[in-house]
mmCIF file of C-alpha atoms in Angstrom:
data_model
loop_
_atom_site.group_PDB
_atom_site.id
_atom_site.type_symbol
_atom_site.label_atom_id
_atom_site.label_comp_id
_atom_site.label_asym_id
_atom_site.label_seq_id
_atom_site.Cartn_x
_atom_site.Cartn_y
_atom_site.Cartn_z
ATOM 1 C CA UNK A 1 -25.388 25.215 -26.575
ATOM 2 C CA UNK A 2 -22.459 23.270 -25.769
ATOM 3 C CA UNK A 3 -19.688 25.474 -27.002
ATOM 4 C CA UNK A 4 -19.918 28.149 -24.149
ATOM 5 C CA UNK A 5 -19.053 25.445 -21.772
ATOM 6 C CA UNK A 6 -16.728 24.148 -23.473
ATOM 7 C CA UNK A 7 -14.839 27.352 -23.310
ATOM 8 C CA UNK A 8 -15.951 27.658 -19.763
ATOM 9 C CA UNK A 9 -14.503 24.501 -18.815
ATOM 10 C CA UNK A 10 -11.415 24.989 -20.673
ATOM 11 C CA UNK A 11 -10.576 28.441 -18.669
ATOM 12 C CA UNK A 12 -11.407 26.566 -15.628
ATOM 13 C CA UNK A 13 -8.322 24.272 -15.814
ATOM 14 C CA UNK A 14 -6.234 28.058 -15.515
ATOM 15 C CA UNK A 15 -8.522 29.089 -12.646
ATOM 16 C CA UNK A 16 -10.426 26.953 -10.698
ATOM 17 C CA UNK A 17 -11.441 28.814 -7.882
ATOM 18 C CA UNK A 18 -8.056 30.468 -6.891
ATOM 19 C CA UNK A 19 -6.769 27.045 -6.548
ATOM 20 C CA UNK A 20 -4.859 25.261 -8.739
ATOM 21 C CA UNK A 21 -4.776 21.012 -10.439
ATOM 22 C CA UNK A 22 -0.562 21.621 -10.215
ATOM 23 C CA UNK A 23 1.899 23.235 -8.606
ATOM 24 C CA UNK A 24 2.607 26.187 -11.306
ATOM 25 C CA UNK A 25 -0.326 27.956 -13.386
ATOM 26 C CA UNK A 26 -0.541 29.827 -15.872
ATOM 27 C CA UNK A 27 -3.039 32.340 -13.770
ATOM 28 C CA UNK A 28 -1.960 33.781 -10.083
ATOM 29 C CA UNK A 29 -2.515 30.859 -7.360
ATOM 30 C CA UNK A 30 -3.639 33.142 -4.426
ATOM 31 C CA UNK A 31 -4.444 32.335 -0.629
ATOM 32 C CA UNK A 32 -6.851 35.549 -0.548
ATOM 33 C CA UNK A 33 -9.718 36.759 -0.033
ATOM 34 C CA UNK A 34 -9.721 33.771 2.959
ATOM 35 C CA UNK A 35 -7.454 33.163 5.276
ATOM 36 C CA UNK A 36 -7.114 29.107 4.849
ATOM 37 C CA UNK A 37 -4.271 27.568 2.930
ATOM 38 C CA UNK A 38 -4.116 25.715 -0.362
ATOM 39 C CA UNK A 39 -2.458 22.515 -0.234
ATOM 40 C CA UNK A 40 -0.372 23.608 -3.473
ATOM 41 C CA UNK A 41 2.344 26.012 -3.845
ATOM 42 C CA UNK A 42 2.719 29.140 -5.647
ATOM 43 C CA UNK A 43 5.216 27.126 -8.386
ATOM 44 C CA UNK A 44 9.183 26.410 -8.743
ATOM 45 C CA UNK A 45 10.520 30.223 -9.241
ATOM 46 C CA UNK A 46 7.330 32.376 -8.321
ATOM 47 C CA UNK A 47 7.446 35.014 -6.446
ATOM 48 C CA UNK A 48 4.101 36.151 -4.759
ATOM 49 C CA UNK A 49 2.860 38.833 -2.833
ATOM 50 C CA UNK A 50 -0.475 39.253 -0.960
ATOM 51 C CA UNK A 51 -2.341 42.127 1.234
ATOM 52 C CA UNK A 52 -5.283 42.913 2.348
ATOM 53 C CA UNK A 53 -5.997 46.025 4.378
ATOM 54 C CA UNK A 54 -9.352 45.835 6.225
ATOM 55 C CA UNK A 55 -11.364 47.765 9.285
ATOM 56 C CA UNK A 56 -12.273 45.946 12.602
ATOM 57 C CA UNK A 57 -15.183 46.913 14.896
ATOM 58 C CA UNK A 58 -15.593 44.962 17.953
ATOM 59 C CA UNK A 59 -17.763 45.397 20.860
ATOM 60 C CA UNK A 60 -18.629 43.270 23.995
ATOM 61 C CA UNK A 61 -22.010 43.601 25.528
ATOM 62 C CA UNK A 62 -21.501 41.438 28.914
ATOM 63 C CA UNK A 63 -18.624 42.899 31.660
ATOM 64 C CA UNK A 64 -16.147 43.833 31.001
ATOM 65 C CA UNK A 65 -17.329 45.768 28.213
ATOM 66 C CA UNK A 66 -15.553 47.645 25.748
ATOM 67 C CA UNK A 67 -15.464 48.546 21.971
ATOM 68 C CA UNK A 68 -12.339 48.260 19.466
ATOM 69 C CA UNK A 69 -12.489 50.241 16.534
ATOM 70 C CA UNK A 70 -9.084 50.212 13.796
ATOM 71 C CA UNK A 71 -7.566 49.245 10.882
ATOM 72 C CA UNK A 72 -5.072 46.358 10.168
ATOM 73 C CA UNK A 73 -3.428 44.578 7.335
ATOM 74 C CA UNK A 74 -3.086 40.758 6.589
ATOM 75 C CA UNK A 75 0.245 39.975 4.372
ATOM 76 C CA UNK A 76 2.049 37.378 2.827
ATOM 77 C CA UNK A 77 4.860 36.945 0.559
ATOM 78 C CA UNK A 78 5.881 33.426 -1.321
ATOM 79 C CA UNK A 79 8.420 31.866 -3.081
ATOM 80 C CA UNK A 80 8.288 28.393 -4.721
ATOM 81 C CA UNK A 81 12.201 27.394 -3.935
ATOM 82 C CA UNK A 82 14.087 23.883 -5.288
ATOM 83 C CA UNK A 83 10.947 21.749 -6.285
ATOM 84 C CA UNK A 84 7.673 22.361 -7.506
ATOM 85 C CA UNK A 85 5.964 20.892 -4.374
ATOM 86 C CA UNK A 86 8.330 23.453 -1.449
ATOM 87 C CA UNK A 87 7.150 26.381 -0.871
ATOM 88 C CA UNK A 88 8.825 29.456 1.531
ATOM 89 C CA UNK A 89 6.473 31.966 3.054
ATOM 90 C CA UNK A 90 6.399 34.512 5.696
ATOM 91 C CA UNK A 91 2.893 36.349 6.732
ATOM 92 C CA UNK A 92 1.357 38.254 9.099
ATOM 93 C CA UNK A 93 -1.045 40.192 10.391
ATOM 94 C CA UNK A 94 -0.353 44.016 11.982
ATOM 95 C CA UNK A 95 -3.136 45.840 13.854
ATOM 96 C CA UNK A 96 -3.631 49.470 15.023
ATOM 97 C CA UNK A 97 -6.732 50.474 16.922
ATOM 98 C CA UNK A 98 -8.080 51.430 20.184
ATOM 99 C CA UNK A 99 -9.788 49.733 22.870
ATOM 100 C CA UNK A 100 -12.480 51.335 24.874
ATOM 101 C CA UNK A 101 -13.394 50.612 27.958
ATOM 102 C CA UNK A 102 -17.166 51.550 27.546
ATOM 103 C CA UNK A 103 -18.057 50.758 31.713
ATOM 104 C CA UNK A 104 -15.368 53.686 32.484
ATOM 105 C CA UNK A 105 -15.850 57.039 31.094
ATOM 106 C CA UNK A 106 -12.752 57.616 29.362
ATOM 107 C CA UNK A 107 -10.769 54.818 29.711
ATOM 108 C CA UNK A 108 -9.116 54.032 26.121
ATOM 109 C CA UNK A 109 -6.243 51.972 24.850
ATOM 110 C CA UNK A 110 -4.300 52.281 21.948
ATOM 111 C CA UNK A 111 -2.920 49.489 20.385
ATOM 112 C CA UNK A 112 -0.438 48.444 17.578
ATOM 113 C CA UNK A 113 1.521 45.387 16.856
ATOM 114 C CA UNK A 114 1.417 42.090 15.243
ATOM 115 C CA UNK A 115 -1.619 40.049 16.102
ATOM 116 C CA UNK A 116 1.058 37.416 14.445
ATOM 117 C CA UNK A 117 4.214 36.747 12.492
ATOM 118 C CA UNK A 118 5.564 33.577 11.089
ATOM 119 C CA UNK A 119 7.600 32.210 9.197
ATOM 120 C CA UNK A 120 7.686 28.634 7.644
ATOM 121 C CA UNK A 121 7.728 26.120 4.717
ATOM 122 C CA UNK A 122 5.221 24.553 3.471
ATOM 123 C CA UNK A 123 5.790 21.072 1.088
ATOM 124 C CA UNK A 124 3.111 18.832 -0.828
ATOM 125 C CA UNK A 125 3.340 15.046 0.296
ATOM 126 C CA UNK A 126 0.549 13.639 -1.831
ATOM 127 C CA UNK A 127 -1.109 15.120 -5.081
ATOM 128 C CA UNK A 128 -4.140 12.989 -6.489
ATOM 129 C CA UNK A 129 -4.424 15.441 -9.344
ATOM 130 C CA UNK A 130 -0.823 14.721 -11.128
ATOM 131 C CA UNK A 131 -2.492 12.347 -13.196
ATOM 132 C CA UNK A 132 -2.885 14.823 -16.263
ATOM 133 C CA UNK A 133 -5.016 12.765 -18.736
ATOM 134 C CA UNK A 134 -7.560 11.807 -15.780
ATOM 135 C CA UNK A 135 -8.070 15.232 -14.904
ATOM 136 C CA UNK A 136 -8.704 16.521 -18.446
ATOM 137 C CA UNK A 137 -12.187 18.139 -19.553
ATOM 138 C CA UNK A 138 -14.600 16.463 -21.845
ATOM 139 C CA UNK A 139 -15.004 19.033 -24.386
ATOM 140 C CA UNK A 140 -17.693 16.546 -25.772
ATOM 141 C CA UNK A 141 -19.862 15.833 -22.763
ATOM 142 C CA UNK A 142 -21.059 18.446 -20.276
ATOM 143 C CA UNK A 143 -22.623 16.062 -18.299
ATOM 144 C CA UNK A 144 -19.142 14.153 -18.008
ATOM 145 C CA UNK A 145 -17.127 17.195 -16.348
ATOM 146 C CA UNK A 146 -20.115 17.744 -14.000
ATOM 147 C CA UNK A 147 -20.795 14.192 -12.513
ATOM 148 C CA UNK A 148 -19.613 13.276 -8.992
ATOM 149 C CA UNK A 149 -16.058 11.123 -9.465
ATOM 150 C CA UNK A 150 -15.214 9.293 -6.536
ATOM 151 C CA UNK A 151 -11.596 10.139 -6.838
ATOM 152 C CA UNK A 152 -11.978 13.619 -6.192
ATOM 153 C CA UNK A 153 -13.272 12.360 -2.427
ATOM 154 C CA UNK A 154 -9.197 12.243 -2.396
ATOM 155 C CA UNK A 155 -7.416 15.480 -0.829
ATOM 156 C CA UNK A 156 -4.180 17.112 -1.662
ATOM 157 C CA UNK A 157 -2.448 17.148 1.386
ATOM 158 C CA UNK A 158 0.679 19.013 2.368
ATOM 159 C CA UNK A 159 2.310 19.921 5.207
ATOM 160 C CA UNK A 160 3.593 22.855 6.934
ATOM 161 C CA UNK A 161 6.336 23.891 9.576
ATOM 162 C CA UNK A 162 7.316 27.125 10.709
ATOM 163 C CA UNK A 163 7.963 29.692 14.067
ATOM 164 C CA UNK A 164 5.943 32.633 15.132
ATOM 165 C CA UNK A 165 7.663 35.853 16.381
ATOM 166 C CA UNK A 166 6.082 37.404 19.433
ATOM 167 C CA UNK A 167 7.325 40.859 20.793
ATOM 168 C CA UNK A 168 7.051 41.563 24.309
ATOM 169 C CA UNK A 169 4.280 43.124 26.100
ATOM 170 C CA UNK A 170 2.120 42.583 22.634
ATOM 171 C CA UNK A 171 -1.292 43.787 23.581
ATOM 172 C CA UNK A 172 -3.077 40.719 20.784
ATOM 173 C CA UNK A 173 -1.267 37.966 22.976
ATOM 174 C CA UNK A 174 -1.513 36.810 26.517
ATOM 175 C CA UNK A 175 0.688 37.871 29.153
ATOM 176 C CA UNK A 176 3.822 36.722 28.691
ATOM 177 C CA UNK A 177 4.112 35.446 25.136
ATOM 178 C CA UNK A 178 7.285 36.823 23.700
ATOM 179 C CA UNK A 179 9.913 35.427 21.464
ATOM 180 C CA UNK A 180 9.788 32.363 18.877
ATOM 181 C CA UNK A 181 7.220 29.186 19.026
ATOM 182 C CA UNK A 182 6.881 26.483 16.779
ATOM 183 C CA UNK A 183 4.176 26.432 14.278
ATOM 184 C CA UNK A 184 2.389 23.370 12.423
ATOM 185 C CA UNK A 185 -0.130 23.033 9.726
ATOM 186 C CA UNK A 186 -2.315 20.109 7.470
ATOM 187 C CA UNK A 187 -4.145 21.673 4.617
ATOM 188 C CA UNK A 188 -5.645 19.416 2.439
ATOM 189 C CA UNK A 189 -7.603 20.563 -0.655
ATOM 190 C CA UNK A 190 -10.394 18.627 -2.552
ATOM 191 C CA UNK A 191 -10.990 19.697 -6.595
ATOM 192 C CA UNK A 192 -14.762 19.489 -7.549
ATOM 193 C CA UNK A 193 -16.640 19.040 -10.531
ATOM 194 C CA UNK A 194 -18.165 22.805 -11.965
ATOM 195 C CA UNK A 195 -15.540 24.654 -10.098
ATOM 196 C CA UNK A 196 -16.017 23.403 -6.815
ATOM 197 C CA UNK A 197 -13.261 23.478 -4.194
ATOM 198 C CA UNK A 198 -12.875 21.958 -0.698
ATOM 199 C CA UNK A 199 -9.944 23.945 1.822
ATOM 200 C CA UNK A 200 -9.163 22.547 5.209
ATOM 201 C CA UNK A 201 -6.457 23.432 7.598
ATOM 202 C CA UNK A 202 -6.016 21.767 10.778
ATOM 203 C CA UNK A 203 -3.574 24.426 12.465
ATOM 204 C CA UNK A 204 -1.811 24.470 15.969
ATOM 205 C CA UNK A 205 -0.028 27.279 17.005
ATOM 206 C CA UNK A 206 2.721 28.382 19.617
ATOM 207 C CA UNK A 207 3.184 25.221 20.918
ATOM 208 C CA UNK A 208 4.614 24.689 23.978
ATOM 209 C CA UNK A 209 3.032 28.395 25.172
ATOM 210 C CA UNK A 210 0.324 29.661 27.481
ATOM 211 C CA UNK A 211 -1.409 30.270 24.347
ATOM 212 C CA UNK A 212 -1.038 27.535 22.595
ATOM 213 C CA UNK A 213 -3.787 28.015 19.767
ATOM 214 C CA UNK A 214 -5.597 25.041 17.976
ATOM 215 C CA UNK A 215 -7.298 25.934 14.727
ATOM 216 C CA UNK A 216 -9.670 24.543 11.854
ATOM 217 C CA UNK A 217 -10.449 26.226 8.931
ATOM 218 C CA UNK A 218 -12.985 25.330 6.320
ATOM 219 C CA UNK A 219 -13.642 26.534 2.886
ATOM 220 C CA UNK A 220 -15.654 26.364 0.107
ATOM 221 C CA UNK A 221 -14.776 28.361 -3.030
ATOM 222 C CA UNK A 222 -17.066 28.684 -6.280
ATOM 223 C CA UNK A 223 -15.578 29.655 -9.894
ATOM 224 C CA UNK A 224 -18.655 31.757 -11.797
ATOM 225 C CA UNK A 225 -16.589 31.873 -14.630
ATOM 226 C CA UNK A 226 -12.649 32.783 -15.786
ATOM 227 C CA UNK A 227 -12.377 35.559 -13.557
ATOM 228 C CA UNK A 228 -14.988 36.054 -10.710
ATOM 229 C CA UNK A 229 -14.905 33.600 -7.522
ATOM 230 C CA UNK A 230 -16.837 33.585 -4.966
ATOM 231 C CA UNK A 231 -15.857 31.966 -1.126
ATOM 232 C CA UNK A 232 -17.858 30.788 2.621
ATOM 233 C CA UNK A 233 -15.398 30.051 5.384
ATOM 234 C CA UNK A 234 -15.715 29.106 8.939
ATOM 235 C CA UNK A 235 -12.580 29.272 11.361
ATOM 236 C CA UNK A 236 -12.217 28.290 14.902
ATOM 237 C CA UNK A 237 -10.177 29.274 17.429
ATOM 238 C CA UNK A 238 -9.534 27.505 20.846
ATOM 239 C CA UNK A 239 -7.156 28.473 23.507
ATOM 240 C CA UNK A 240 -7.074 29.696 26.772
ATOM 241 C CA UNK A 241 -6.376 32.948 25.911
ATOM 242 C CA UNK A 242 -9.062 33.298 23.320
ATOM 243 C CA UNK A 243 -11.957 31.028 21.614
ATOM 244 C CA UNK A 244 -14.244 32.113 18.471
ATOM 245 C CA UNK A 245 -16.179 30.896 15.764
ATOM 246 C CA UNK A 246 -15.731 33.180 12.550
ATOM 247 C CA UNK A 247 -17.137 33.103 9.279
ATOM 248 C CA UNK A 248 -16.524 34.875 5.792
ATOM 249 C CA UNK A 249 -18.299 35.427 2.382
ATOM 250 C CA UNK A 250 -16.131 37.457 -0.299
ATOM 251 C CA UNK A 251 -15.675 36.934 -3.874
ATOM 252 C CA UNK A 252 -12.384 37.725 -6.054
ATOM 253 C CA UNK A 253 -11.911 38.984 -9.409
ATOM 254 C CA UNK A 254 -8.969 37.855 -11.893
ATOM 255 C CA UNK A 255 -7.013 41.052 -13.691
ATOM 256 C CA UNK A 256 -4.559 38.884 -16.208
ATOM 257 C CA UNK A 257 -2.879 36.325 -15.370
ATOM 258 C CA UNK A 258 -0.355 37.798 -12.568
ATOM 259 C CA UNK A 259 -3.141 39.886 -10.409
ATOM 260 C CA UNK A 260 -6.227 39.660 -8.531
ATOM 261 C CA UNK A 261 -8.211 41.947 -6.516
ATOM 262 C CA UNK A 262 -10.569 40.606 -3.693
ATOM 263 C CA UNK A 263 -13.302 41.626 -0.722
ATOM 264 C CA UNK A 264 -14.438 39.945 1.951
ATOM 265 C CA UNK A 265 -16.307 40.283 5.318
ATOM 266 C CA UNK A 266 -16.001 38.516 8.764
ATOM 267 C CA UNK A 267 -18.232 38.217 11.716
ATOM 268 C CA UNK A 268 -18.957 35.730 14.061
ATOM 269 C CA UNK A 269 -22.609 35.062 16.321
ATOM 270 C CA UNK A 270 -21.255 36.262 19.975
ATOM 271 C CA UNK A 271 -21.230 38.869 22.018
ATOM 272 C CA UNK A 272 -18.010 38.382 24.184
ATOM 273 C CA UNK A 273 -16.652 40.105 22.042
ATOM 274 C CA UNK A 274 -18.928 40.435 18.516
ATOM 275 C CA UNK A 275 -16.955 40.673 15.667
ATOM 276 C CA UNK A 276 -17.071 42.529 12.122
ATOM 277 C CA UNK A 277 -14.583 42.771 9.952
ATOM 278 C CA UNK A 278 -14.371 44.534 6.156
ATOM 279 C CA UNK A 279 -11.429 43.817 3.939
ATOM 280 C CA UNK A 280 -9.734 44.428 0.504
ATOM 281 C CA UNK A 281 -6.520 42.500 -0.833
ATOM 282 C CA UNK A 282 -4.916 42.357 -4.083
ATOM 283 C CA UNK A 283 -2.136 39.377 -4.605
ATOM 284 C CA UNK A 284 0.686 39.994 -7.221
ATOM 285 C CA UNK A 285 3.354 37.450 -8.941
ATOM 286 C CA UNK A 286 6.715 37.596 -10.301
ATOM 287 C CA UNK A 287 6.708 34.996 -12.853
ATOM 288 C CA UNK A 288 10.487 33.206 -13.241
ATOM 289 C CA UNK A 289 8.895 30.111 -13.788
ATOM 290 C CA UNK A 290 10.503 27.917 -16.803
ATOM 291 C CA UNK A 291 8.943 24.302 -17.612
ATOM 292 C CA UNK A 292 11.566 21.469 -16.813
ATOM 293 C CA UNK A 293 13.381 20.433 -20.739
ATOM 294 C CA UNK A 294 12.890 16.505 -21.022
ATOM 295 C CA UNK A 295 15.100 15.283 -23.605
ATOM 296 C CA UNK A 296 13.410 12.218 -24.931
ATOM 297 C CA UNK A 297 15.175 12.138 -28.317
ATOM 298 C CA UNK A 298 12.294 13.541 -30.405
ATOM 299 C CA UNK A 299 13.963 17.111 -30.961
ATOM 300 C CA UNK A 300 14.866 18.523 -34.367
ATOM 301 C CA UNK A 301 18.016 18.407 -33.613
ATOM 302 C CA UNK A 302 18.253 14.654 -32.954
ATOM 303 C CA UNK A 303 15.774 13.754 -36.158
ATOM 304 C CA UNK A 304 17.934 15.710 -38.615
ATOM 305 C CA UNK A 305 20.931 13.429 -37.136
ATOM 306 C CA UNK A 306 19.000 10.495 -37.291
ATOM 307 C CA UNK A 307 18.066 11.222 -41.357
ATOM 308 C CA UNK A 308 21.535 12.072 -41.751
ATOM 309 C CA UNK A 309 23.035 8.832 -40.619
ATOM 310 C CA UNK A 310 20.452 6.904 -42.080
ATOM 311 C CA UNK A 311 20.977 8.578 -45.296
ATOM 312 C CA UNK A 312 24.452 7.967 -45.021
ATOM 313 C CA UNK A 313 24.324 4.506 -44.423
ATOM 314 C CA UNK A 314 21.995 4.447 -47.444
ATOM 315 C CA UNK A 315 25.119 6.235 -49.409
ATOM 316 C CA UNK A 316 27.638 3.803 -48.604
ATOM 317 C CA UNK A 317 25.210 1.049 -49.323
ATOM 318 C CA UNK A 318 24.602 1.914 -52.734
ATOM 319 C CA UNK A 319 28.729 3.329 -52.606
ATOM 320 C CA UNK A 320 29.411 -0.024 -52.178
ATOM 321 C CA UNK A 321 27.143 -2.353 -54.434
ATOM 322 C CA UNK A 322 28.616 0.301 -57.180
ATOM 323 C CA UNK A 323 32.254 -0.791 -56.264
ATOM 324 C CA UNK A 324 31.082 -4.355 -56.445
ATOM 325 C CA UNK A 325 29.895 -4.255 -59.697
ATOM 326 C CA UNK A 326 32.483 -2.242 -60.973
ATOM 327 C CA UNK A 327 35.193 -4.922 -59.724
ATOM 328 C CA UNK A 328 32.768 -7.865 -61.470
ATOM 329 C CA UNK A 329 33.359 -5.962 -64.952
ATOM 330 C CA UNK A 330 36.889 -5.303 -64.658
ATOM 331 C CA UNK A 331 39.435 -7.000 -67.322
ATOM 332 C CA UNK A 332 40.768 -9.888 -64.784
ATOM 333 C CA UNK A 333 37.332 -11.048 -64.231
ATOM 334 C CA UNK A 334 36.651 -11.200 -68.033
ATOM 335 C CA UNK A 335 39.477 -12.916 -68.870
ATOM 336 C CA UNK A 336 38.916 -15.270 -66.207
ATOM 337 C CA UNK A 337 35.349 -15.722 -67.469
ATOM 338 C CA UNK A 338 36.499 -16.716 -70.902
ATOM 339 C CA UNK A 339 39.152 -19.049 -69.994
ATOM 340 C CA UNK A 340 36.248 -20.723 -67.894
ATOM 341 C CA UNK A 341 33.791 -20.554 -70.832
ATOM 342 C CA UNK A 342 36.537 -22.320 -73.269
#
């Protein structure tokens, strides 16, 4: 009985949820199918792609009220750059639908642009999980890798800065917002026993705007197994522009270790406007990662040298006790021995 989760638990250290123990894995480290972000990076030398195309219906009931009906895309790309811990990302989200006004026969809007676009670095300032042997499995005790630890009550944390790109007269913005605004981000991540993981972002957003956004995201990711995850996540939004409380359930499957394909839907529980939202994504790597070369003396190299001078220091040894006792039987020291002797 024990064997199936010991293989279960061993595949888990690749893939726990999506989310990752260290910086580089040997399986895809993906942001999707939420929209939260893990405190860890993609990994020195990785470079990562992720999309998800999805369909929006929205529709508000009290005036003014209107429907919105389109399709968008959510993208990212990554790239782990100088340490393990610094990542560099850009991401976005593009939208093209059209707004109708339902109190006004005929009345329609099309839209398209950027709901947003930023650009940013994020960097790891604390890592509870570098501790290798204290995060290893138990491949003798199931009930060991499933009991509550108090140390995993201790986040990742990083931190992220960055600048958001508004174009003018964008329809997903309030009037006015154009140009670039700072960007700031905590996400902290907690690893759980059985494949258990804890996302939270606390996000603010064009600071210094009239739509300066404050965020919180929240998520709670499952592992089933190697290859399937499945994901709840709440997000709120507060501004003076705009003010929601979203939620998503999705799942992911694993496709080797540099793809993933993933669903998920959104909706929220008000009618000003309701929300529903039906997505797809896939995330992709380019893998240029290379493990860091310690030289600690041990190579094959350095033993054969080692062997050789001690071998050689063996050889002059015995070189010289030969030498010795050649010299103590030579003719001088015979002669000398008799003379001594008479």
């Amino acid at each position: 009985m024990m064997k199936p989760y010991k293989s279960i638990l061993l595949a888990l250290m690749y893939f726990i949820t999506i989310h990752a123990f260290s910086q580089y894995t040997d399986v895809i480290n993906s942001n999707r199918p939420g929209v939260s972000r893990s405190a860890f990076s993609v990994g020195k030398n990785v470079v990562q792609f992720e999309v998800g195309p999805y369909f929006v219906k929205e529709k508000r009931t009290p005036a003014t009220t209107y429907e919105v009906s389109g399709l968008g895309a959510d993208f990212a790309a990554r790239y782990g750059f100088l340490f393990e811990q610094l990542e560099i990302n850009i991401e976005g989200t593009y939208q093209n639908d059209t707004k109708t006004y339902t109190y006004q026969a005929g009345a329609e809007d099309d839209r398209a642009n950027f709901k947003h676009l930023a650009l940013g670095a994020k960097y790891l300032i604390f890592d509870p999980y570098k501790n290798e042997e204290a995060n290893k499995p138990n491949l003798y005790s199931w009930k060991a890798n499933h009991r509550f630890k108090w140390r995993n009550l201790i986040p990742a944390v990083s931190i992220f800065a960055g600048i958001n790109y508004d174009t003018k007269n964008n329809p997903f913005t309030a009037p006015g917002i154009e140009g670039i605004s700072p960007k700031v981000m905590i996400a902290t991540q907690n690893n759980f026993a059985g494949g258990w993981v804890f996302v939270m972002n606390l996000i603010k957003d064009r600071i210094g705007t009239d739509q300066s956004d404050f965020q919180y995201i929240l998520t709670l990711t499952h592992a089933l197994n190697a290859n399937w995850v499945i994901f709840g996540e709440t997000q709120g939004i507060k501004s003076d522009f705009y003010a929601d409380n979203l939620f998503r359930v999705g799942g992911a499957r694993l496709f080797g270790k540099n793809f993933q394909l993933d669903t998920a839907i959104t909706f929220n529980t008000k009618d000003t406007p309701s929300v529903f939202n039906a997505s797809i994504g896939a995330s992709y790597r380019l893998d240029f990662h290379k493990d860091p070369v310690i030289d600690n003396g041990t190579s094959a190299e350095d033993e054969a040298g080692r062997r050789d001078r001690k071998s050689g220091k063996k050889r002059s040894k015995k070189a010289s006790k030969k030498n010795k006792d050649t010299n103590d039987n030579s003719p001088k020291k015979q002669k000398k021995r008799s003379i001594d002797f008479d």
